[in-house]
Coordinates of C-alpha atoms and ligand atoms in Angstrom, one line a residue:
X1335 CA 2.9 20.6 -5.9
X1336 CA 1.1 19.4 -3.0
X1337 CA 1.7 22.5 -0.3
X1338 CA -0.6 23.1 1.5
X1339 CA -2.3 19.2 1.1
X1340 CA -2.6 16.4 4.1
X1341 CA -1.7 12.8 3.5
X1342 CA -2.2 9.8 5.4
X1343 CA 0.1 7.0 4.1
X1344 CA -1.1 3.5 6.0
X1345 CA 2.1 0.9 6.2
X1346 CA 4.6 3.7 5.5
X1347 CA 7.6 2.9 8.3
X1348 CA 9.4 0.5 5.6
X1349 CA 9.2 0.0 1.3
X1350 CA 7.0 1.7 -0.5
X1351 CA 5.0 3.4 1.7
X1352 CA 8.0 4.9 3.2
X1353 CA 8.5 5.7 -0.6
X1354 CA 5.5 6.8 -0.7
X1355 CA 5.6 9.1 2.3
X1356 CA 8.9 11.2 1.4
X1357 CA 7.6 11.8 -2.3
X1358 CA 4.1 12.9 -1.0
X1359 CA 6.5 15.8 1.2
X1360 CA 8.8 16.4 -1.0
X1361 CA 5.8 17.5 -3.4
X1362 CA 4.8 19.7 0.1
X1363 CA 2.3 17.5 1.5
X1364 CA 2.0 17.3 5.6
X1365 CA 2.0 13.5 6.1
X1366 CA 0.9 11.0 9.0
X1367 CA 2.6 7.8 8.9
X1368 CA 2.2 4.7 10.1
X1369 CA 2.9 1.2 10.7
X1370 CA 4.7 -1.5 13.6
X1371 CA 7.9 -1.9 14.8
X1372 CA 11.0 -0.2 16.6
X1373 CA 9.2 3.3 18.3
X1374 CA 12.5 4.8 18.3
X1375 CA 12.8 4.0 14.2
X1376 CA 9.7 5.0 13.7
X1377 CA 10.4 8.6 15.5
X1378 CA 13.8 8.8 13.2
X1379 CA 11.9 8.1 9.8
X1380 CA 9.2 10.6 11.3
X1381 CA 11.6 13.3 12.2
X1382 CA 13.9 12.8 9.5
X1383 CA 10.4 13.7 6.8
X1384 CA 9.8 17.1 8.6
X1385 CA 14.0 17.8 8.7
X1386 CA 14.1 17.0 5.0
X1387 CA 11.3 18.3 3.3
X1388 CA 10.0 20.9 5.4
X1389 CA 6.7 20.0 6.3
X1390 CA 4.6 18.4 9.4
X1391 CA 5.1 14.9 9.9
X1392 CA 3.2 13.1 12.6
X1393 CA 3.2 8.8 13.3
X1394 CA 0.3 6.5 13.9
X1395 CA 1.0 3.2 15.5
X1396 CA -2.4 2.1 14.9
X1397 CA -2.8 -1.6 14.0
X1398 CA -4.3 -2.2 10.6
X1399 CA -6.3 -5.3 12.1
X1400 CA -7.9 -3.0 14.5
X1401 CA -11.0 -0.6 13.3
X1402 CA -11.0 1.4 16.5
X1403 CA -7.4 1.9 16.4
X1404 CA -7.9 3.0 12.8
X1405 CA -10.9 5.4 13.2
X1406 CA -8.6 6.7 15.9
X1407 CA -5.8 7.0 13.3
X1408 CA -7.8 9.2 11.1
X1409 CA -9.2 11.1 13.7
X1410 CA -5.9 12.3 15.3
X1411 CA -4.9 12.8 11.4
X1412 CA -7.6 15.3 11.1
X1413 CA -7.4 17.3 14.3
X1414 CA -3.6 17.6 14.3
X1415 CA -3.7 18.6 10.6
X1416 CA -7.1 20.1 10.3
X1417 CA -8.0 17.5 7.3
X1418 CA -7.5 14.3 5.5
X1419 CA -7.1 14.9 1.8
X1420 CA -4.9 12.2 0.2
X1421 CA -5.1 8.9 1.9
X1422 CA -2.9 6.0 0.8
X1423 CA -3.6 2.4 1.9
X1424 CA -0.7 0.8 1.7
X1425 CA -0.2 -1.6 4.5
X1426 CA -0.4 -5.0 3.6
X1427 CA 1.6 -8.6 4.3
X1428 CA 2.1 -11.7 2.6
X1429 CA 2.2 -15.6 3.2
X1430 CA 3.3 -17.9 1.2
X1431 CA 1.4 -21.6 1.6
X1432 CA -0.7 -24.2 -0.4
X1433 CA -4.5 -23.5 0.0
X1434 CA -4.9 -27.0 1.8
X1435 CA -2.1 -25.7 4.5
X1436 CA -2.9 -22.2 4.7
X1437 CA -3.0 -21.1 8.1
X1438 CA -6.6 -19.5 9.3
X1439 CA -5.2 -16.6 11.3
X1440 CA -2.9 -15.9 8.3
X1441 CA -5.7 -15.8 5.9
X1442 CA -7.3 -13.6 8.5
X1443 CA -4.5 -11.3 9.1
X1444 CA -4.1 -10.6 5.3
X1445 CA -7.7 -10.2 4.8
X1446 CA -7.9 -8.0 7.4
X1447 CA -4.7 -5.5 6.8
X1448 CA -4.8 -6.2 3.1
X1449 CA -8.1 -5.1 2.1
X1450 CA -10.5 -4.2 5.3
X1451 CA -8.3 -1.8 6.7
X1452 CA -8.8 -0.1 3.7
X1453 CA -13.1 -0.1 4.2
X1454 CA -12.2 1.6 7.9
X1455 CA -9.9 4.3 6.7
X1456 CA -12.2 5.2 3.2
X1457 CA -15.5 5.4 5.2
X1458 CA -13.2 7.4 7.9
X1459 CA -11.9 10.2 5.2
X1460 CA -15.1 10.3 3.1
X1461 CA -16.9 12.6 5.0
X1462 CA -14.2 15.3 5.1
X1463 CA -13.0 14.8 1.6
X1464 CA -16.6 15.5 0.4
X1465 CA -17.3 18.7 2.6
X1466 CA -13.7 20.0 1.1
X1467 CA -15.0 18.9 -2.3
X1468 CA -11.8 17.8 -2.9
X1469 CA -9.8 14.2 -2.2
X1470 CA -7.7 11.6 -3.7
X1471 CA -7.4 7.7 -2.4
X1472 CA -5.1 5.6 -3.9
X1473 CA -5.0 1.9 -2.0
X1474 CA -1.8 -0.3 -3.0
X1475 CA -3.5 -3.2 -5.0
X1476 CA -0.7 -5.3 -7.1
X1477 CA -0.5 -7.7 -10.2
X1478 CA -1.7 -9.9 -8.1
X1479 CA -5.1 -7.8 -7.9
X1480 CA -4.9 -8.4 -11.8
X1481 CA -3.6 -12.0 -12.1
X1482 CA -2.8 -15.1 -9.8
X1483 CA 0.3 -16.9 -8.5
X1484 CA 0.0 -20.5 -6.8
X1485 CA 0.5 -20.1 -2.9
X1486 CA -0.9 -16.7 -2.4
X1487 CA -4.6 -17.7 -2.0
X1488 CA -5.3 -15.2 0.9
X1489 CA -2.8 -12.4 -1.0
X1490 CA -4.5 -12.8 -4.5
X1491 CA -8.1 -12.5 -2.6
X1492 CA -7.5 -9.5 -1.0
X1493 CA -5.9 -7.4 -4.0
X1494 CA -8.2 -8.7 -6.4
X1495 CA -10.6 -6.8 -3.4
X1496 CA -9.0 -3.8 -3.1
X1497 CA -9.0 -3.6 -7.2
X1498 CA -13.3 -4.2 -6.6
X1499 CA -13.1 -1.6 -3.5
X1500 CA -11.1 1.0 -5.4
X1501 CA -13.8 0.7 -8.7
X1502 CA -16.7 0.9 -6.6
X1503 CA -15.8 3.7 -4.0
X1504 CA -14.8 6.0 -7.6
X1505 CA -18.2 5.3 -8.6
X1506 CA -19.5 6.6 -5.7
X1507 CA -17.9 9.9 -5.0
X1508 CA -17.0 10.3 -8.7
X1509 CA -18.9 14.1 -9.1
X1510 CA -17.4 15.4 -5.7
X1511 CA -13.8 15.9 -6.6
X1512 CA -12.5 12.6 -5.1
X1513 CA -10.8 10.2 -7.2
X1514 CA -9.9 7.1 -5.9
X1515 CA -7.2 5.0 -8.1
X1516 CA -4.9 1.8 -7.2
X1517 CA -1.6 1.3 -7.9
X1518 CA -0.1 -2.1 -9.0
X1519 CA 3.4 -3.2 -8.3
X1520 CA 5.2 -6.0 -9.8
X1521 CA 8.0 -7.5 -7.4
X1522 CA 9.5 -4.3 -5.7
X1523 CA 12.4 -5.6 -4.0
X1524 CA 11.6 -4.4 -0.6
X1525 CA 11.3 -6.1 3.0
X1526 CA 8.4 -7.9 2.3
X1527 CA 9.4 -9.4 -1.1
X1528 CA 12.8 -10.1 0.7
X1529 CA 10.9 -12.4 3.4
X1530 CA 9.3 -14.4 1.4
X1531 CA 11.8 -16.0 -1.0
X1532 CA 12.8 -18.6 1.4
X1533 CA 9.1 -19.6 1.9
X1534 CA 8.7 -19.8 -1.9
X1535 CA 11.9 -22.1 -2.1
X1536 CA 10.7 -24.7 0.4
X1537 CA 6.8 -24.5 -1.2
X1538 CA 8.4 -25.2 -4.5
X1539 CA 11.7 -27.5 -3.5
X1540 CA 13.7 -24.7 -5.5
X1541 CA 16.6 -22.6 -4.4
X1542 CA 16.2 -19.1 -3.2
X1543 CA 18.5 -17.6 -6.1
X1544 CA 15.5 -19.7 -8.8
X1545 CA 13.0 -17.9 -6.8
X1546 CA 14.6 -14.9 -7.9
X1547 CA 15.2 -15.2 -11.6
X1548 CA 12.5 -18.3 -12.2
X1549 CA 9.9 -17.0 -10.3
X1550 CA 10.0 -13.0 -9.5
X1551 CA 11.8 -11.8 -12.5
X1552 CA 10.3 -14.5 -15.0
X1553 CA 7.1 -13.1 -14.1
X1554 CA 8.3 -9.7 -15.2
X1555 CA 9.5 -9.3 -18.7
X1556 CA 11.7 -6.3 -18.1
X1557 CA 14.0 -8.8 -15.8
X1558 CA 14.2 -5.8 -12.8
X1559 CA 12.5 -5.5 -9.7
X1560 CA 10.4 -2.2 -9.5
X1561 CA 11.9 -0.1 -7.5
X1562 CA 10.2 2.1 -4.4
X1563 CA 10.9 5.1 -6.2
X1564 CA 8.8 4.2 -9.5
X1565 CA 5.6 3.1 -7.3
X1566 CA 6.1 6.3 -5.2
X1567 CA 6.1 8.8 -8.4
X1568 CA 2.7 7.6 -9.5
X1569 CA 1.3 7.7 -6.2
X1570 CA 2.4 11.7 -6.2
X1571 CA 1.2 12.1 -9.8
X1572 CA -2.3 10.7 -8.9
X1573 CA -2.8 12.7 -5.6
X1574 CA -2.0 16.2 -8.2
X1575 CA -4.8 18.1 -9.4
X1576 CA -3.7 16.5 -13.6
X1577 CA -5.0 13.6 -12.5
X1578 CA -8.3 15.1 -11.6
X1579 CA -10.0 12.7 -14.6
X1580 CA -8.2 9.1 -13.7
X1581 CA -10.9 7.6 -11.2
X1582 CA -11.5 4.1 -10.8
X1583 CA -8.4 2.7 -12.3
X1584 CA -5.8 0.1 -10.8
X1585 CA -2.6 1.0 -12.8
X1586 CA 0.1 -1.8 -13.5
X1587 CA 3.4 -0.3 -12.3
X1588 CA 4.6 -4.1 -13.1
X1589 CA 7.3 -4.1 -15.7
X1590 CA 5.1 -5.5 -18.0
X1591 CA 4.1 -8.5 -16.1
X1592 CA 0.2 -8.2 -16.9
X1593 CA 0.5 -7.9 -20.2
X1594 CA 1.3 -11.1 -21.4
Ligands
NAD2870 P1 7.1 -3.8 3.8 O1 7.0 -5.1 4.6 O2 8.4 -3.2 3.5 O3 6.2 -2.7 4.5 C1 5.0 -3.0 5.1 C2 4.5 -1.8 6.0 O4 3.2 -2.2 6.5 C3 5.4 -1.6 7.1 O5 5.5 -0.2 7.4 C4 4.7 -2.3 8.3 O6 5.0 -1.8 9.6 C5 3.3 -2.0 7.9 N1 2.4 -3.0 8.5 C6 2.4 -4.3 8.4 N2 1.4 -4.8 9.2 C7 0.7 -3.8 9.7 C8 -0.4 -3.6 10.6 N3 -1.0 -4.7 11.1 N4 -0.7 -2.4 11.0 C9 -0.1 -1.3 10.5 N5 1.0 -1.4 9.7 C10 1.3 -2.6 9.3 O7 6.2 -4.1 2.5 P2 6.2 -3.5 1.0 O8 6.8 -4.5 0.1 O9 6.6 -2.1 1.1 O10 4.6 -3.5 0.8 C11 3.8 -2.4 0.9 C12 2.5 -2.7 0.1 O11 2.8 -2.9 -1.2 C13 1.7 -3.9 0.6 O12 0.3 -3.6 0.5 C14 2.1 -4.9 -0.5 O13 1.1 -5.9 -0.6 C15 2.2 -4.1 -1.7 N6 3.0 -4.7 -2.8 C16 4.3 -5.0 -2.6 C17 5.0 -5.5 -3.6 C18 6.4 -5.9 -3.5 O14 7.0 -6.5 -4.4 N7 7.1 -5.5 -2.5 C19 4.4 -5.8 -4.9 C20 3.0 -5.4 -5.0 C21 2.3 -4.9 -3.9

């Protein structure tokens, strides 16, 4: 159980951080989401947390390529909750392009929401977490922070980042109660897997449905997409006090994709 515990789940209005969100309350934890969009959606995903599970839910509509908006973020977090002790970086977006083509304000933006987001909103909890004694951040990497695909130059970068981040921050806080841990997905079926089939099809010259089974699914040898729920359950196990000795680690959540 989490009662009692304050989360911060970055990139939590849709997927798995939305995922990630709910199961984080439903264990008991007060949780501030966040990410762009509808304001009216995001007021109905926030509302329907607190009428579901109980606890306080508060939204962010800070901008992940924006440190002040982000120190902001944290801040409010803290004063509205009195603490941050589980933060989850989760945002992140994708774009699918040959190296040569790759758009400069798209390797930018994924850089920048990806995997330096993630430096603001660390350096931003730290402090807190280590006058508590007490903390637990787990960033979303993904296989790709363990192996590469073609086309994802800027993607692959940035996870195999957040994998380097996660290691080095454990390191560093490792004998004041604060793990910090990644997970990584295989293909989740969510929004953001969704969008990018058809820019996989015309990078390849293959149909959307061989995206799905030749690309995705071959990659994973259990022939499913991960599902929100499966990512979510290890997020909630890693922010619990029996995980108190796993520090440092980005976990394959990946139907077996990384270990062939
Ligand atoms: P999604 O598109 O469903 O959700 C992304 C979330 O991030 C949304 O809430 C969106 O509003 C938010 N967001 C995007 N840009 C933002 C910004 N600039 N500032 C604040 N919020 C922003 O995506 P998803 O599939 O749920 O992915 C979530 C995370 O999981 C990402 O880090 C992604 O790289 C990672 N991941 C996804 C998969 C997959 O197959 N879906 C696999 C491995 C890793």
């Amino acid at each position: 159980m989490l009662k009692g515990k304050n989360a911060l789940v970055t990139g939590s209005t849709s997927g798995i951080g939305l995922a990630m969100a709910r199961a984080l309350a439903e264990q008991g934890a007060n949780v501030m989401i966040n990410g762009l969009g509808d304001p009216a959606e995001n007021e109905a995903i926030r509302a329907s947390i607190e009428a579901d599970f109980g606890v306080k839910a508060l939204f962010s509509p800070a901008n992940m390529l924006k440190a002040d908006e982000i120190q902001a973020m944290v801040q409010e977090a803290q004063a509205q909750f009195g603490s941050v002790d589980i933060l989850v970086n989760n945002a992140g977006i994708q774009f699918v392009s040959p190296v040569d083509e790759f758009p400069e304000e798209k390797w930018d933006a994924i850089i920048g929401i990806n995997l330096t987001s993630a430096f603001h909103t660390t350096k931003a909890v730290l402090p807190g977490m280590k006058e508590k004694g007490w903390g637990r951040i787990i960033n979303t990497a993904s296989a790709h922070a363990l192996v590469a695909s073609p086309y994802k130059s800027a993607y692959v970068a940035a996870k195999h980042g957040i994998a380097g981040l996660t290691k080095t921050v454990a390191l560093e806080v490792a004998e004041q109660g604060i793990t910090v841990n990644a997970v990584a997905p295989g293909y989740v079926w969510t929004p953001l897997v969704e969008k990018q089939v058809g820019d996989t099809a015309r990078a390849r010259g293959i149909t959307e449905e061989q995206v799905k089974q030749d690309v995705m699914l071959k990659a994973q040898p259990t022939k499913q997409f991960v599902t929100v729920e499966q990512v979510a359950a290890v997020v909630t196990f890693l922010a619990g006090d029996a995980a108190a000795s796993i520090t440092g680690v980005t976990m394959p959540v990946d139907g077996g994709w990384t270990a062939q």
